[in-house]
mmCIF file of C-alpha atoms in Angstrom:
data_model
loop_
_atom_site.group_PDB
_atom_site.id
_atom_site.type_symbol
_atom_site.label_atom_id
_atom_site.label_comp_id
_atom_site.label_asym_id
_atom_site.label_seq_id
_atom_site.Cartn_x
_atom_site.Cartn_y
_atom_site.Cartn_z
ATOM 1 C CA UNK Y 1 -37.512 -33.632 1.822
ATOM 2 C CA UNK Y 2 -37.991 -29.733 0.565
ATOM 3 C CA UNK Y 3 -37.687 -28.654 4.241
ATOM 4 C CA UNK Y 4 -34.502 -30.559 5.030
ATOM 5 C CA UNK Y 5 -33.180 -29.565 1.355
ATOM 6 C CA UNK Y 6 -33.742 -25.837 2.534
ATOM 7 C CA UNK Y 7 -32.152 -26.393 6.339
ATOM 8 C CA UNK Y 8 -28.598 -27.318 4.701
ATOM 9 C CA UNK Y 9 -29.065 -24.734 1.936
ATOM 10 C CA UNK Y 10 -29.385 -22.053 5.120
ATOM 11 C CA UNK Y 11 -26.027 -23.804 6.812
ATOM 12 C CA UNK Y 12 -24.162 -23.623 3.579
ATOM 13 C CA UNK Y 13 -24.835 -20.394 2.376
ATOM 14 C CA UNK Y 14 -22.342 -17.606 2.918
ATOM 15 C CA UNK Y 15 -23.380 -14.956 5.209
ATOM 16 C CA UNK Y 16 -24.672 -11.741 3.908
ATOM 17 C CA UNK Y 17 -21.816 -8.936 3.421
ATOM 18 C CA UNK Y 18 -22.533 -5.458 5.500
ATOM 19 C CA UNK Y 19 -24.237 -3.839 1.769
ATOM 20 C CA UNK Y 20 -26.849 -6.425 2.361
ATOM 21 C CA UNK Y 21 -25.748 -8.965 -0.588
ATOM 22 C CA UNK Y 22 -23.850 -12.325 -0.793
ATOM 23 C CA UNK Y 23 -20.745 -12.780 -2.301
ATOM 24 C CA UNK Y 24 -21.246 -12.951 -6.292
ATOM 25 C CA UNK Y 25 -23.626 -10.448 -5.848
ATOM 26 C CA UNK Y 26 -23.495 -6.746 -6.894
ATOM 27 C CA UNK Y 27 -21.050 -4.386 -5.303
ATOM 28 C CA UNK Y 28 -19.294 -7.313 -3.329
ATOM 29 C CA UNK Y 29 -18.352 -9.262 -6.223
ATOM 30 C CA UNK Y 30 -15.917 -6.380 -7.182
ATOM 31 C CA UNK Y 31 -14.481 -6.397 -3.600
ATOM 32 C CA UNK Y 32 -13.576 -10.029 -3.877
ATOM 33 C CA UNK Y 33 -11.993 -9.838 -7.945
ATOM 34 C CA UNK Y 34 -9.768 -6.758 -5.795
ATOM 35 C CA UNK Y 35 -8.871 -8.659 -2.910
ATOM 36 C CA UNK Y 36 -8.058 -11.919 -5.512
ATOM 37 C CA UNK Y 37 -5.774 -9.085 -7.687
ATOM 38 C CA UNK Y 38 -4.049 -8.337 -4.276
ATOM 39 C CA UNK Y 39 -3.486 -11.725 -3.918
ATOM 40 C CA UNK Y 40 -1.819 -12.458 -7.010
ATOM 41 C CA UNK Y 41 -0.370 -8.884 -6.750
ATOM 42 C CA UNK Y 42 1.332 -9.920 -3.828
ATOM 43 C CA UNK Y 43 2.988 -13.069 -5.191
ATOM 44 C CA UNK Y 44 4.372 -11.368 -8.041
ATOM 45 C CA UNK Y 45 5.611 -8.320 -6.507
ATOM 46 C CA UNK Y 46 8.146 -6.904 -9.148
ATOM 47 C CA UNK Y 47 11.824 -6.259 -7.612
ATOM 48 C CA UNK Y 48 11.732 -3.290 -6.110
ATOM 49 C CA UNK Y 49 8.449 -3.541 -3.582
ATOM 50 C CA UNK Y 50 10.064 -6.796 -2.877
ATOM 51 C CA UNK Y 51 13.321 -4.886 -1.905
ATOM 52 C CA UNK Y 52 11.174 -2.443 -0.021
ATOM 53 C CA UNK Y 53 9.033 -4.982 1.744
ATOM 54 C CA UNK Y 54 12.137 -6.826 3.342
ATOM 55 C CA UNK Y 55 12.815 -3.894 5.041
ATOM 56 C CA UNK Y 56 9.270 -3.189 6.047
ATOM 57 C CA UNK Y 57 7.970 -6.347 7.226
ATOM 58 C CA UNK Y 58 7.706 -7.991 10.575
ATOM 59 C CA UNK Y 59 7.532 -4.365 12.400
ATOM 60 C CA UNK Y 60 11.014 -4.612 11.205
ATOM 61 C CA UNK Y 61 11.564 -0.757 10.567
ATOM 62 C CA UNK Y 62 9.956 1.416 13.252
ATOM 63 C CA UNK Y 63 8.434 -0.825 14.616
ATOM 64 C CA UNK Y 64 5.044 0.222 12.385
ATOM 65 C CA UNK Y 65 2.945 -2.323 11.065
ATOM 66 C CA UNK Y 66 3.171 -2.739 7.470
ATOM 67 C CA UNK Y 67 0.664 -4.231 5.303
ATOM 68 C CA UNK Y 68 1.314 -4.838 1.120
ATOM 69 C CA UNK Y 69 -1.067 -4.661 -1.546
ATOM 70 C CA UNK Y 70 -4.158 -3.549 1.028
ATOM 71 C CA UNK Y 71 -7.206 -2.887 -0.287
ATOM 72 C CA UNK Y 72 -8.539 0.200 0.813
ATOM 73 C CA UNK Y 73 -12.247 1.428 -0.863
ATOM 74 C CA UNK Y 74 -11.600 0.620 -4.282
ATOM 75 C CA UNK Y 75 -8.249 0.791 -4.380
ATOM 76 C CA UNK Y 76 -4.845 -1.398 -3.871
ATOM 77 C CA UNK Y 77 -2.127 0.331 -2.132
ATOM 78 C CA UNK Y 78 1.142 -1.314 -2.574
ATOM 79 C CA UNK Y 79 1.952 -0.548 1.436
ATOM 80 C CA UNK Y 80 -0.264 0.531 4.040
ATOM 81 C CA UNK Y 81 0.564 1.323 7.881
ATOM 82 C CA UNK Y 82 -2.497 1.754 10.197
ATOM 83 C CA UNK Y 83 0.162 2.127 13.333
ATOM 84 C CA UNK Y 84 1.717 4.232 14.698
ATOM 85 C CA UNK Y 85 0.015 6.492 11.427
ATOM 86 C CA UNK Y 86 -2.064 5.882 8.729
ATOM 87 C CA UNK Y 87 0.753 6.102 5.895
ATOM 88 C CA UNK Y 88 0.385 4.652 2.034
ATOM 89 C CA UNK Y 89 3.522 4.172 0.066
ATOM 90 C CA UNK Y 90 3.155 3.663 -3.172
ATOM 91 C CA UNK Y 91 6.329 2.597 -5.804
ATOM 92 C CA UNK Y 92 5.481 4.072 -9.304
ATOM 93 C CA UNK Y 93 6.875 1.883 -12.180
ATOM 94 C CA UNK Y 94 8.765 2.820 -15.279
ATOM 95 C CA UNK Y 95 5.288 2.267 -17.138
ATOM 96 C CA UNK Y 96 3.427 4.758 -14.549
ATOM 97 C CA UNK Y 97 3.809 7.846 -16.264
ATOM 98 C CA UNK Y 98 0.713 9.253 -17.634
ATOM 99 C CA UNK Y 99 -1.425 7.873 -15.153
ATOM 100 C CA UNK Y 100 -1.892 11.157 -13.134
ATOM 101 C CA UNK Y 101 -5.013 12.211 -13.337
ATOM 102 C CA UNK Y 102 -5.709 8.510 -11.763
ATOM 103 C CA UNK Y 103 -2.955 8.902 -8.861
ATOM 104 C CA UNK Y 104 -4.897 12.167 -7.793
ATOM 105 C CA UNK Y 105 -8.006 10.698 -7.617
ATOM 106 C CA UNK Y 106 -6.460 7.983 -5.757
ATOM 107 C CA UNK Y 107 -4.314 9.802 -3.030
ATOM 108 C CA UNK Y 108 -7.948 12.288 -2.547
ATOM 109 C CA UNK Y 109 -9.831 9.329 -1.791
ATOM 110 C CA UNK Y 110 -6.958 8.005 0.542
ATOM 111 C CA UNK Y 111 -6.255 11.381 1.939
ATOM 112 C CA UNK Y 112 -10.369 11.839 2.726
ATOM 113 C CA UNK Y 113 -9.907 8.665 4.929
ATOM 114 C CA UNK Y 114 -7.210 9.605 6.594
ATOM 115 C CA UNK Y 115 -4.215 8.345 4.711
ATOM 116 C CA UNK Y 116 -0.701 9.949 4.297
ATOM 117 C CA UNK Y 117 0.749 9.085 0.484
ATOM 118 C CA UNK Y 118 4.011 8.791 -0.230
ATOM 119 C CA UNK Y 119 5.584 8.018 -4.103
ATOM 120 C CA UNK Y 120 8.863 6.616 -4.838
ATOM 121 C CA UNK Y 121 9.917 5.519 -8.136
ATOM 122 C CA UNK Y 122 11.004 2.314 -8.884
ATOM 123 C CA UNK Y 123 14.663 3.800 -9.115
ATOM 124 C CA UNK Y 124 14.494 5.413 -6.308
ATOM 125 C CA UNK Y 125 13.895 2.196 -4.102
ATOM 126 C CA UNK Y 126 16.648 0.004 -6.147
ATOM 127 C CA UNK Y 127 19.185 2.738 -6.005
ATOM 128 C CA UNK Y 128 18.602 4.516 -3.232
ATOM 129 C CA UNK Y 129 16.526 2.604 -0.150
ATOM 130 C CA UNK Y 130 18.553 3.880 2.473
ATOM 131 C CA UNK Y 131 16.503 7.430 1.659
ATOM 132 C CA UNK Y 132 13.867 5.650 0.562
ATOM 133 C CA UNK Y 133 13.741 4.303 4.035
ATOM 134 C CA UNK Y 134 14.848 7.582 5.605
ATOM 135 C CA UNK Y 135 12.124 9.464 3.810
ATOM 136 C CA UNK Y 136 9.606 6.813 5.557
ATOM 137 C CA UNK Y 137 10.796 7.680 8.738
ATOM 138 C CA UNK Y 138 10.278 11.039 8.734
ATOM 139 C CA UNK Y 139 6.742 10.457 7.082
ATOM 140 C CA UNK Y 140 5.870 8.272 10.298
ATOM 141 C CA UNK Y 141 7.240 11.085 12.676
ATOM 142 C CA UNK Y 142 9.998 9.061 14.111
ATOM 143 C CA UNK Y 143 13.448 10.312 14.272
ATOM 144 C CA UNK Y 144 15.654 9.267 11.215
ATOM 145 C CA UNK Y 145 19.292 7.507 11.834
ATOM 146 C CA UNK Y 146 22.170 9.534 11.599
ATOM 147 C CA UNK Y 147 23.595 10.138 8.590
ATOM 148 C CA UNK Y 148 27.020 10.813 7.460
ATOM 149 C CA UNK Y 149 26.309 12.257 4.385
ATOM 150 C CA UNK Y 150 23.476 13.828 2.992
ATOM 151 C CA UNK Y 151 21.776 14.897 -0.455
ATOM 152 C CA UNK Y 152 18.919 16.660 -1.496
ATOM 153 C CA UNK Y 153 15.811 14.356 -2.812
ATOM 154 C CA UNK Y 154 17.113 12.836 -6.110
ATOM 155 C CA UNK Y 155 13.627 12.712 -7.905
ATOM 156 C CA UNK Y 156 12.451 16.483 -8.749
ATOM 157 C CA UNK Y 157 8.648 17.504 -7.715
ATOM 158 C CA UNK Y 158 8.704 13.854 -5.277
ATOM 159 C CA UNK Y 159 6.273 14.539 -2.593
ATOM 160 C CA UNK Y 160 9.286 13.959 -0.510
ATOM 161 C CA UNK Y 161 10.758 16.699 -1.518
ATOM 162 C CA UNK Y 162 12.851 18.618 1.073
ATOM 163 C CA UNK Y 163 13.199 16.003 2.556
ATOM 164 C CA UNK Y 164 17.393 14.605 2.699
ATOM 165 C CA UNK Y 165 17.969 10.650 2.293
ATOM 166 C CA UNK Y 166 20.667 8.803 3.857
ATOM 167 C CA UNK Y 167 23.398 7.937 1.458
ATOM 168 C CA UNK Y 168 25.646 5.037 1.950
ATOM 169 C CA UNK Y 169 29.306 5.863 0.402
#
């Protein structure tokens, strides 16, 4: 009975992860409590990356592939594009000031694999996502839309900045 006890323990078991451990275990029981806060970050998406991902979505703009709340490393970007370039947007909330010490970190690490980031404010996205969207654009090398009007980047020191958005009278 010990033997056969063992044989469906061994068929039940979840494989090992890459680090060597199963899930619960060390290291990979931090990636799974990220990828669960993904999850649930992704069903309560506040307003604005809602707004934003609508227009994203479905190779719907660009036709780049848009991913929301990835986890990349450690971290959760709110959008991620691994095609046609490896881009991060992120949308900063009203209650994200102070946290930059944090961001840094966070756009080195992204930068060191690769990774484009882009901020917009929550603001900018709910008042603005026609340059919002422009400003994308440009960050993914493709050629914006024409405009008829244009204004300079309506958020001083964005990383955007220089960069014109699209206004819609």
């Amino acid at each position: 009975m010990g033997r056969e006890r063992q044989l469906r323990r061994a068929r039940t078991t979840k494989p090992l992860s890459p680090s060597g451990e199963r899930p619960g275990e060390g290291e990979s029981l931090r990636d799974q409590d990220l990828l669960e806060r993904a999850r649930r970050m992704r069903r309560d998406m506040p307003e604005p990356e809602r707004r934003l991902w609508l227009a994203l979505r479905a190779r719907r703009f660009e036709q780049a592939k848009f991913r929301r709340q990835v986890v990349i490393g450690r971290y959760i970007a709110d959008f991620a594009c691994r095609q046609p370039t490896m881009l991060v947007i992120e949308v900063d909330g009203d209650t994200h000031a102070g946290s930059g010490d944090y961001d840094e970190r966070r756009t080195s690490f992204l930068e060191d694999r690769g990774y484009r980031v882009i901020r917009f404010t929550n603001s900018e996205v709910m008042t603005n996502l026609d340059g919002v969207l422009f400003s994308i654009a440009e960050a993914l090398g493709a050629p914006p839309l024409p405009t008829m009007s244009r204004s300079p980047c309506p958020r001083h020191g964005c990383v955007t900045r220089g960069v014109t958005h699209l206004l819609i009278p």
